[in-house]
Short mmCIF file of C-alpha atoms in Angstrom, two decimals:
data_model
loop_
_atom_site.label_atom_id
_atom_site.label_comp_id
_atom_site.label_asym_id
_atom_site.label_seq_id
_atom_site.Cartn_x
_atom_site.Cartn_y
_atom_site.Cartn_z
CA MET A 258 121.18 126.56 87.14
CA GLU A 259 117.39 126.69 86.93
CA GLU A 260 117.04 122.89 86.83
CA TYR A 261 119.10 122.59 90.03
CA LEU A 262 116.84 125.16 91.69
CA SER A 263 113.84 123.04 90.67
CA ILE A 264 115.44 119.91 92.14
CA LEU A 265 116.25 121.78 95.36
CA ILE A 266 112.69 123.09 95.75
CA LEU A 267 111.14 119.71 94.92
CA VAL A 268 113.29 117.69 97.33
CA SER A 269 113.40 120.21 100.19
CA SER A 270 109.67 120.98 100.13
CA PHE A 271 108.76 117.28 100.01
CA ILE A 272 111.10 116.42 102.92
CA ILE A 273 109.82 119.34 105.02
CA LEU A 274 106.18 118.46 104.38
CA MET A 275 106.78 114.81 105.24
CA GLY A 276 108.75 115.85 108.31
CA ILE A 277 105.86 117.89 109.73
CA GLY A 278 103.44 115.02 109.22
CA VAL A 279 101.65 115.97 106.00
CA PRO A 280 100.18 112.83 104.32
CA VAL A 281 102.29 111.53 101.44
CA ALA A 282 99.72 112.22 98.73
CA TRP A 283 99.31 115.88 99.77
CA ALA A 284 103.07 116.32 100.15
CA LEU A 285 103.58 115.01 96.60
CA GLY A 286 100.96 117.34 95.13
CA PHE A 287 102.05 120.48 97.00
CA SER A 288 105.79 120.00 96.35
CA SER A 289 104.97 119.49 92.64
CA PHE A 290 103.03 122.76 92.67
CA LEU A 291 105.94 124.63 94.30
CA THR A 292 108.37 123.18 91.74
CA LEU A 293 106.27 124.39 88.82
CA THR A 294 106.12 127.92 90.23
CA VAL A 295 109.83 128.26 89.38
CA THR A 296 108.92 128.65 85.71
CA ILE A 297 105.11 129.13 85.67
CA ALA A 298 102.83 131.63 87.42
CA THR A 299 100.96 130.50 90.54
CA VAL A 300 97.42 130.08 89.13
CA PRO A 301 98.50 128.22 85.96
CA SER A 302 100.72 126.01 88.14
CA ALA A 303 97.77 125.02 90.34
CA THR A 304 95.57 124.43 87.30
CA THR A 305 98.26 122.32 85.63
CA ILE A 306 98.73 120.11 88.73
CA ALA A 307 94.97 119.48 88.95
CA GLN A 308 94.82 118.70 85.22
CA ARG A 309 97.77 116.30 85.39
CA MET A 310 96.19 114.48 88.34
CA GLY A 311 93.08 113.85 86.26
CA VAL A 312 95.00 112.87 83.14
CA GLY A 313 97.24 110.58 85.21
CA LEU A 314 94.24 108.48 86.23
CA ASP A 315 92.81 108.35 82.69
CA SER A 316 94.27 104.92 81.89
CA PHE A 317 92.53 101.67 81.03
CA ALA A 318 95.36 99.68 82.63
CA LEU A 319 94.72 101.35 86.00
CA LEU A 320 91.23 99.82 86.11
CA ALA A 321 92.94 96.56 87.02
CA ILE A 322 93.99 97.95 90.40
CA PRO A 323 90.53 98.39 92.02
CA PHE A 324 89.46 94.99 90.67
CA PHE A 325 92.53 93.22 92.07
CA ILE A 326 92.06 95.05 95.39
CA LEU A 327 88.45 93.85 95.51
CA ALA A 328 89.50 90.29 94.62
CA GLY A 329 92.06 90.37 97.43
CA GLU A 330 89.49 91.61 99.93
CA ILE A 331 87.05 88.86 98.91
CA MET A 332 89.81 86.27 99.32
CA ASN A 333 90.66 87.64 102.74
CA LYS A 334 87.07 87.11 103.89
CA GLY A 335 86.28 84.03 101.80
CA GLY A 336 88.24 81.27 103.54
CA ILE A 337 90.80 80.95 100.77
CA ALA A 338 93.71 81.76 103.11
CA ASN A 339 92.75 78.87 105.43
CA ARG A 340 92.87 76.35 102.59
CA LEU A 341 96.23 77.61 101.35
CA ILE A 342 97.66 77.43 104.87
CA ASP A 343 96.35 73.87 105.28
CA LEU A 344 98.04 72.87 102.02
CA ALA A 345 101.34 74.51 103.02
CA LYS A 346 101.17 72.85 106.45
CA ALA A 347 100.58 69.46 104.85
CA MET A 348 103.68 70.04 102.69
CA THR A 349 106.09 71.23 105.38
CA GLY A 350 104.42 70.76 108.77
CA ARG A 351 106.40 67.62 109.60
CA LEU A 352 109.70 69.55 109.50
CA PRO A 353 111.14 71.09 112.68
CA GLY A 354 109.78 74.62 112.96
CA GLY A 355 107.48 73.78 110.09
CA LEU A 356 105.03 76.60 110.79
CA LEU A 357 107.66 79.14 109.71
CA TYR A 358 107.97 77.38 106.35
CA VAL A 359 104.18 77.22 106.21
CA ASN A 360 104.05 80.99 106.68
CA VAL A 361 106.47 81.63 103.79
CA ILE A 362 104.76 79.22 101.38
CA ALA A 363 101.23 80.35 102.31
CA ALA A 364 102.25 84.03 101.97
CA MET A 365 103.67 83.36 98.49
CA LEU A 366 100.49 81.54 97.43
CA PHE A 367 98.05 83.99 99.00
CA GLY A 368 100.02 87.06 98.00
CA ALA A 369 100.33 85.78 94.45
CA ILE A 370 96.58 85.27 94.18
CA ALA A 371 95.58 88.47 96.01
CA GLY A 372 98.45 90.64 94.74
CA SER A 373 98.63 92.42 98.08
CA ALA A 374 101.32 92.25 100.77
CA ALA A 375 99.04 93.91 103.32
CA ALA A 376 96.27 91.35 102.74
CA ALA A 377 98.76 88.47 103.01
CA ALA A 378 100.30 89.80 106.24
CA SER A 379 96.87 90.29 107.79
CA ALA A 380 95.30 87.02 106.66
CA ILE A 381 98.24 84.64 107.08
CA GLY A 382 99.53 86.28 110.27
CA GLY A 383 96.08 86.32 111.81
CA ILE A 384 95.65 82.58 111.27
CA LEU A 385 99.17 81.29 111.93
CA GLY A 386 100.11 83.67 114.77
CA PRO A 387 97.98 81.98 117.44
CA ARG A 388 99.06 78.52 116.22
CA MET A 389 102.75 79.48 116.49
CA GLU A 390 102.30 80.91 119.97
CA LYS A 391 100.45 77.77 121.11
CA GLU A 392 103.34 75.60 119.88
CA GLY A 393 106.02 77.71 121.59
CA TYR A 394 107.38 79.78 118.70
CA PRO A 395 108.89 83.15 119.71
CA ARG A 396 106.25 85.75 118.85
CA GLU A 397 108.74 88.20 117.31
CA LEU A 398 110.27 85.47 115.12
CA GLY A 399 106.85 84.54 113.74
CA ALA A 400 106.07 88.20 113.10
CA SER A 401 109.40 88.70 111.29
CA VAL A 402 108.76 85.78 108.95
CA ASN A 403 105.19 86.92 108.29
CA ILE A 404 106.18 90.53 107.56
CA THR A 405 108.98 89.75 105.10
CA SER A 406 107.34 86.79 103.35
CA SER A 407 104.17 88.79 102.69
CA THR A 408 106.09 91.00 100.24
CA THR A 409 106.66 88.09 97.83
CA GLY A 410 103.09 88.56 96.57
CA LEU A 411 104.12 91.93 95.12
CA ILE A 412 106.67 90.22 92.88
CA ILE A 413 104.81 87.01 92.07
CA PRO A 414 101.89 87.98 89.79
CA PRO A 415 99.32 89.36 89.63
CA SER A 416 100.79 92.50 91.17
CA ASN A 417 99.28 95.99 91.29
CA VAL A 418 102.73 97.54 91.66
CA LEU A 419 103.95 95.94 88.42
CA ILE A 420 100.92 97.44 86.66
CA VAL A 421 101.89 100.85 88.06
CA TYR A 422 105.47 100.35 86.83
CA SER A 423 104.16 99.50 83.36
CA LEU A 424 102.24 102.78 83.36
CA ALA A 425 105.20 104.81 84.65
CA SER A 426 107.63 103.26 82.17
CA GLY A 427 105.55 104.24 79.19
CA GLY A 428 104.18 100.84 78.24
CA VAL A 429 106.46 97.95 79.28
CA SER A 430 104.41 94.78 78.72
CA ILE A 431 102.35 93.86 81.80
CA ALA A 432 102.34 90.21 80.67
CA ALA A 433 106.15 90.20 80.47
CA LEU A 434 106.43 91.81 83.94
CA PHE A 435 103.99 89.29 85.42
CA VAL A 436 105.82 86.28 84.03
CA ALA A 437 109.22 87.77 84.94
CA GLY A 438 108.22 87.97 88.61
CA TYR A 439 107.89 84.24 89.25
CA ILE A 440 111.54 83.18 89.61
CA PRO A 441 112.64 86.26 91.64
CA GLY A 442 109.63 85.87 93.93
CA LEU A 443 110.31 82.18 94.52
CA LEU A 444 114.01 82.93 95.06
CA ILE A 445 113.22 85.48 97.78
CA GLY A 446 110.90 82.94 99.39
CA LEU A 447 113.71 80.36 99.35
CA PHE A 448 116.18 82.79 100.95
CA LEU A 449 113.65 83.58 103.69
CA MET A 450 113.11 79.88 104.36
CA ILE A 451 116.88 79.31 104.63
CA THR A 452 117.09 82.18 107.13
CA ALA A 453 114.14 80.73 109.06
CA ALA A 454 115.95 77.35 109.17
CA ILE A 455 118.86 78.98 111.03
CA PHE A 456 116.50 80.32 113.69
CA ILE A 457 114.68 76.99 113.91
CA LYS A 458 117.95 75.31 114.84
CA LYS A 459 118.83 78.09 117.28
CA HIS A 460 115.49 77.88 119.13
CA ASN A 461 115.25 74.07 118.78
CA LEU A 462 111.68 74.29 117.49
CA LYS A 463 109.77 71.03 117.35
CA ALA A 464 108.37 69.26 114.30
CA GLY A 465 104.67 69.09 113.53
CA GLU A 466 102.48 66.09 112.87
CA VAL A 467 103.39 63.73 110.05
CA THR A 468 101.07 64.14 107.05
CA THR A 469 100.03 61.08 105.08
CA LEU A 470 99.81 61.11 101.30
CA LYS A 471 96.04 60.81 101.59
CA GLU A 472 95.85 63.90 103.83
CA LEU A 473 98.18 65.80 101.48
CA GLY A 474 95.94 64.89 98.55
CA THR A 475 92.85 66.02 100.45
CA LYS A 476 94.41 69.38 101.33
CA PHE A 477 95.59 69.86 97.75
CA LEU A 478 92.12 69.18 96.36
CA ALA A 479 90.61 71.63 98.86
CA ALA A 480 93.09 74.35 97.76
CA PHE A 481 93.04 73.45 94.06
CA PRO A 482 90.17 75.82 93.05
CA SER A 483 92.05 78.71 94.69
CA LEU A 484 95.30 77.79 92.94
CA MET A 485 93.48 77.63 89.62
CA LEU A 486 92.89 81.37 89.83
CA LEU A 487 96.60 81.84 89.08
CA VAL A 488 96.30 79.63 86.01
CA VAL A 489 93.18 81.39 84.76
CA VAL A 490 94.42 84.96 85.32
CA ILE A 491 98.09 84.66 84.33
CA GLY A 492 97.48 82.00 81.68
CA GLY A 493 94.80 84.12 80.04
CA ILE A 494 97.08 87.18 79.96
CA VAL A 495 100.10 85.28 78.59
CA VAL A 496 98.09 83.45 75.92
CA GLY A 497 96.39 86.70 74.95
CA VAL A 498 92.81 85.72 75.77
CA PHE A 499 92.34 88.90 77.78
CA THR A 500 94.22 91.96 79.04
CA ALA A 501 95.40 92.50 82.62
CA THR A 502 92.38 94.73 83.26
CA GLU A 503 89.94 92.12 81.97
CA ALA A 504 91.81 89.47 83.98
CA SER A 505 91.31 91.50 87.16
CA ALA A 506 87.53 91.55 86.59
CA ILE A 507 87.57 87.80 86.02
CA ALA A 508 89.52 87.41 89.27
CA VAL A 509 86.74 89.22 91.15
CA ILE A 510 84.04 86.97 89.69
CA TYR A 511 86.11 83.82 90.30
CA THR A 512 86.93 84.63 93.94
CA LEU A 513 83.35 85.73 94.67
CA VAL A 514 81.84 82.52 93.27
CA LEU A 515 84.47 80.43 95.09
CA SER A 516 83.82 82.19 98.40
CA PHE A 517 80.08 81.59 98.06
CA ILE A 518 80.76 77.90 97.31
CA TYR A 519 82.98 77.66 100.39
CA GLY A 520 80.18 79.28 102.39
CA GLU A 521 82.53 81.77 104.01
CA ILE A 522 80.89 84.88 102.54
CA LYS A 523 77.20 85.73 102.67
CA VAL A 524 75.33 88.38 100.67
CA LYS A 525 75.09 90.49 103.85
CA ASP A 526 78.92 90.61 104.00
CA LEU A 527 79.30 92.19 100.55
CA PRO A 528 78.66 95.85 101.53
CA GLY A 529 81.50 95.66 104.08
CA VAL A 530 83.84 94.03 101.55
CA LEU A 531 83.00 96.66 98.92
CA LEU A 532 83.45 99.51 101.40
CA LYS A 533 86.86 98.26 102.56
CA SER A 534 88.11 97.77 99.00
CA SER A 535 86.76 101.21 98.01
CA GLU A 536 88.68 102.84 100.87
CA THR A 537 91.89 101.12 99.79
CA THR A 538 91.30 102.01 96.14
CA ALA A 539 90.69 105.67 97.00
CA ILE A 540 94.00 105.88 98.91
CA VAL A 541 95.94 104.17 96.11
CA MET A 542 94.35 106.28 93.35
CA LEU A 543 95.04 109.56 95.19
CA LEU A 544 98.67 108.51 95.56
CA ILE A 545 98.83 107.65 91.85
CA ALA A 546 97.21 110.96 90.84
CA THR A 547 99.57 113.14 92.87
CA SER A 548 102.58 111.00 91.91
CA MET A 549 101.71 111.45 88.23
CA SER A 550 101.53 115.20 88.75
CA MET A 551 104.98 115.12 90.34
CA SER A 552 106.35 113.02 87.47
CA TRP A 553 105.00 115.55 84.99
CA ALA A 554 106.39 118.48 86.99
CA MET A 555 109.82 116.85 87.03
CA SER A 556 109.69 116.20 83.29
CA SER A 557 108.61 119.78 82.67
CA GLU A 558 111.68 121.02 84.59
CA ASN A 559 113.98 118.43 82.86
CA ILE A 560 114.85 116.89 86.23
CA PRO A 561 114.97 113.25 85.01
CA GLN A 562 117.34 114.19 82.19
CA SER A 563 119.64 116.06 84.61
CA ILE A 564 119.78 113.15 87.07
CA SER A 565 120.23 110.61 84.26
CA SER A 566 123.14 112.61 82.81
CA THR A 567 124.73 112.87 86.26
CA LEU A 568 124.47 109.10 86.80
CA LEU A 569 125.96 108.28 83.39
CA ALA A 570 128.78 110.76 84.03
CA LEU A 571 129.72 108.87 87.20
CA SER A 572 130.13 105.49 85.47
CA ASP A 573 129.39 103.65 82.23
CA ASN A 574 129.32 100.25 83.97
CA LYS A 575 125.73 99.06 84.17
CA PHE A 576 126.26 97.08 87.37
CA VAL A 577 127.80 100.07 89.13
CA ILE A 578 124.80 102.19 88.08
CA LEU A 579 122.37 99.50 89.24
CA ILE A 580 124.10 99.29 92.62
CA MET A 581 123.88 103.08 93.00
CA ILE A 582 120.19 103.06 92.05
CA ASN A 583 119.52 100.19 94.47
CA LEU A 584 121.14 102.12 97.32
CA ILE A 585 119.05 105.20 96.53
CA LEU A 586 115.83 103.16 96.36
CA LEU A 587 116.62 101.35 99.62
CA PHE A 588 116.85 104.78 101.26
CA VAL A 589 113.73 106.12 99.51
CA GLY A 590 111.74 103.01 100.47
CA THR A 591 112.16 103.74 104.17
CA PHE A 592 110.01 106.88 104.00
CA MET A 593 107.92 106.57 100.80
CA ASP A 594 105.21 104.11 99.86
CA MET A 595 105.81 101.82 96.88
CA THR A 596 103.25 103.30 94.48
CA PRO A 597 104.50 106.92 94.52
CA ALA A 598 108.11 105.71 94.60
CA VAL A 599 107.60 103.67 91.42
CA LEU A 600 105.75 106.49 89.65
CA ILE A 601 108.31 109.12 90.60
CA PHE A 602 111.62 107.27 90.22
CA THR A 603 110.86 105.15 87.15
CA PRO A 604 110.99 108.18 84.80
CA ILE A 605 114.17 109.34 86.54
CA PHE A 606 116.19 106.10 86.43
CA LEU A 607 114.76 104.21 83.44
CA PRO A 608 116.36 106.41 80.73
CA ALA A 609 119.79 105.86 82.27
CA VAL A 610 119.49 102.08 82.58
CA VAL A 611 118.03 101.70 79.08
CA THR A 612 120.97 103.72 77.71
CA LEU A 613 123.29 101.14 79.31
CA GLY A 614 121.40 98.26 77.67
CA ILE A 615 119.47 97.04 80.73
CA ASP A 616 116.09 95.49 79.90
CA PRO A 617 113.14 97.56 81.28
CA VAL A 618 111.45 94.35 82.47
CA HIS A 619 114.55 93.39 84.47
CA PHE A 620 114.78 96.89 85.94
CA GLY A 621 111.09 96.83 86.88
CA ILE A 622 111.52 93.64 88.91
CA ILE A 623 114.65 95.08 90.58
CA MET A 624 112.80 98.27 91.52
CA VAL A 625 109.73 96.51 92.93
CA LEU A 626 111.82 93.97 94.86
CA ASN A 627 113.96 96.79 96.28
CA LEU A 628 110.93 98.78 97.43
CA CYS A 629 109.43 95.61 98.98
CA ILE A 630 112.19 95.88 101.58
CA GLY A 631 111.10 99.45 102.33
CA ILE A 632 107.53 98.51 103.27
CA CYS A 633 108.97 96.27 106.01
CA THR A 634 111.04 99.06 107.59
CA PRO A 635 110.17 101.98 109.88
CA PRO A 636 109.07 104.74 109.89
CA VAL A 637 106.37 104.25 107.21
CA GLY A 638 106.50 100.51 106.47
CA SER A 639 102.83 99.60 105.95
CA VAL A 640 103.39 95.83 106.09
CA LEU A 641 105.58 96.24 109.18
CA PHE A 642 102.76 97.97 111.08
CA ILE A 643 100.19 95.38 109.95
CA GLY A 644 102.46 92.46 110.87
CA VAL A 645 103.28 93.92 114.28
CA GLY A 646 99.61 94.66 114.95
CA VAL A 647 98.49 91.15 113.99
CA ALA A 648 101.22 89.59 116.16
CA LYS A 649 100.31 91.88 119.09
CA THR A 650 103.90 92.99 119.61
CA THR A 651 105.88 96.21 119.07
CA ILE A 652 108.27 97.48 116.41
CA ALA A 653 111.05 97.77 119.02
CA LYS A 654 110.71 94.09 119.93
CA VAL A 655 110.51 92.85 116.34
CA PHE A 656 113.26 95.04 114.90
CA PHE A 657 116.30 92.91 115.70
CA PRO A 658 114.67 89.56 114.74
CA LEU A 659 113.78 91.24 111.41
CA LEU A 660 117.37 92.16 110.54
CA PRO A 661 118.49 88.70 109.29
CA PHE A 662 115.42 88.50 107.07
CA PHE A 663 116.20 91.99 105.69
CA LEU A 664 119.68 90.72 104.87
CA ALA A 665 118.18 87.68 103.12
CA MET A 666 115.99 89.96 100.98
CA ILE A 667 118.95 92.22 100.17
CA LEU A 668 121.02 89.17 99.21
CA GLY A 669 118.20 88.08 96.90
CA LEU A 670 118.08 91.60 95.44
CA ILE A 671 121.82 91.47 94.71
CA VAL A 672 121.53 88.07 93.01
CA ILE A 673 118.58 89.17 90.86
CA THR A 674 120.35 92.44 89.97
CA LEU A 675 123.55 90.72 88.88
CA ILE A 676 121.93 87.78 87.06
CA PRO A 677 119.31 89.21 84.66
CA GLU A 678 118.60 85.74 83.24
CA LEU A 679 116.70 84.91 86.44
CA THR A 680 114.21 87.60 85.49
CA LEU A 681 114.24 87.41 81.69
CA TRP A 682 114.32 83.66 81.05
CA LEU A 683 110.58 83.02 81.49
CA PRO A 684 109.41 86.03 79.42
CA GLY A 685 111.81 84.93 76.66
CA LEU A 686 110.45 81.37 76.87
CA PHE A 687 106.91 82.64 76.30
CA GLY A 688 108.01 85.12 73.61
CA LEU A 689 106.98 88.19 75.65
#
């Protein structure tokens, strides 16, 4: 009975705090504290929460996050997005409605290099939005494509969220998670492009200028140094030359040197870049710290074991369990940010799926892809707000155009859930 009381206090206090507008990080920490008071006195409970927050951040792997955030911020300011967009436009611009395809491809490339959906939505949307409006694209359609395609960078490596999942899962290989994300990420991008094609036909959008092979070659050469970052970072991790944390530091040096070569960043711009990345890092790290304290509080009260036992009692079919978990995460993603959601729900669901023989790498990709849908939905979808702000429109206007793209992402989620080979083939090929 006591474990059910703990679950009740944890869930109810968190929902109430979120409902009255308490920031997520504080809501996580305070609800964890209240949960512990069921079995521990008040002062030791507060001390334990503070201690677990500190211990939760004491991880070498987490050092990769501020470095990748800084690399993404440098890329955002360093002209790299423009070159990736030019390459994508040269590849698809001649097609009817080609700028929508350009948006998807550029978001996959930029998001993969920066590892940030927010950075991709801001950079790509800010550049392509005015071009789309000038060529007669419906503003809300362009915003919908930009918002949903920006999430592909959280699946295609390097990805901060996959690093967080590795930490929460107790040590699933970051290299395996990174490599596993390629095919699912590209598949989601393909589904979004197919959905965009339907709207292109509906709105009779015109084709762009024809690109010659010479122009395509020129654009590719201009973008090639940026694309090489993927080879250097992911290749180095897979081969074993350096760890994910060391790779993140190399990414910072690479993007900084490249931005100076492009001439887009000056020394005087660096304080602003460092300040912005520090602000983002502080927010992420506070979320991680309080999420880790909640994870520990739940473990202390045996909450994950209780939920895992309940799930396994409902069904012993792994696909049924995965569908149930996906439905829960789709709901959770609408009101909780990805980082705390991964840290909190990984310890809850992972024991159950591992018991059923589901690979932790496969489950990690499913979880991250599922929560990618949540950051595009109200009321707390961070990428949704960025995309709407960049497009200078409103959530009410963009909501219905977004729905088909949500369905495309959900369809991709179902395919990746039911066909684990799409996730596990590349890690197996590289022996990870």
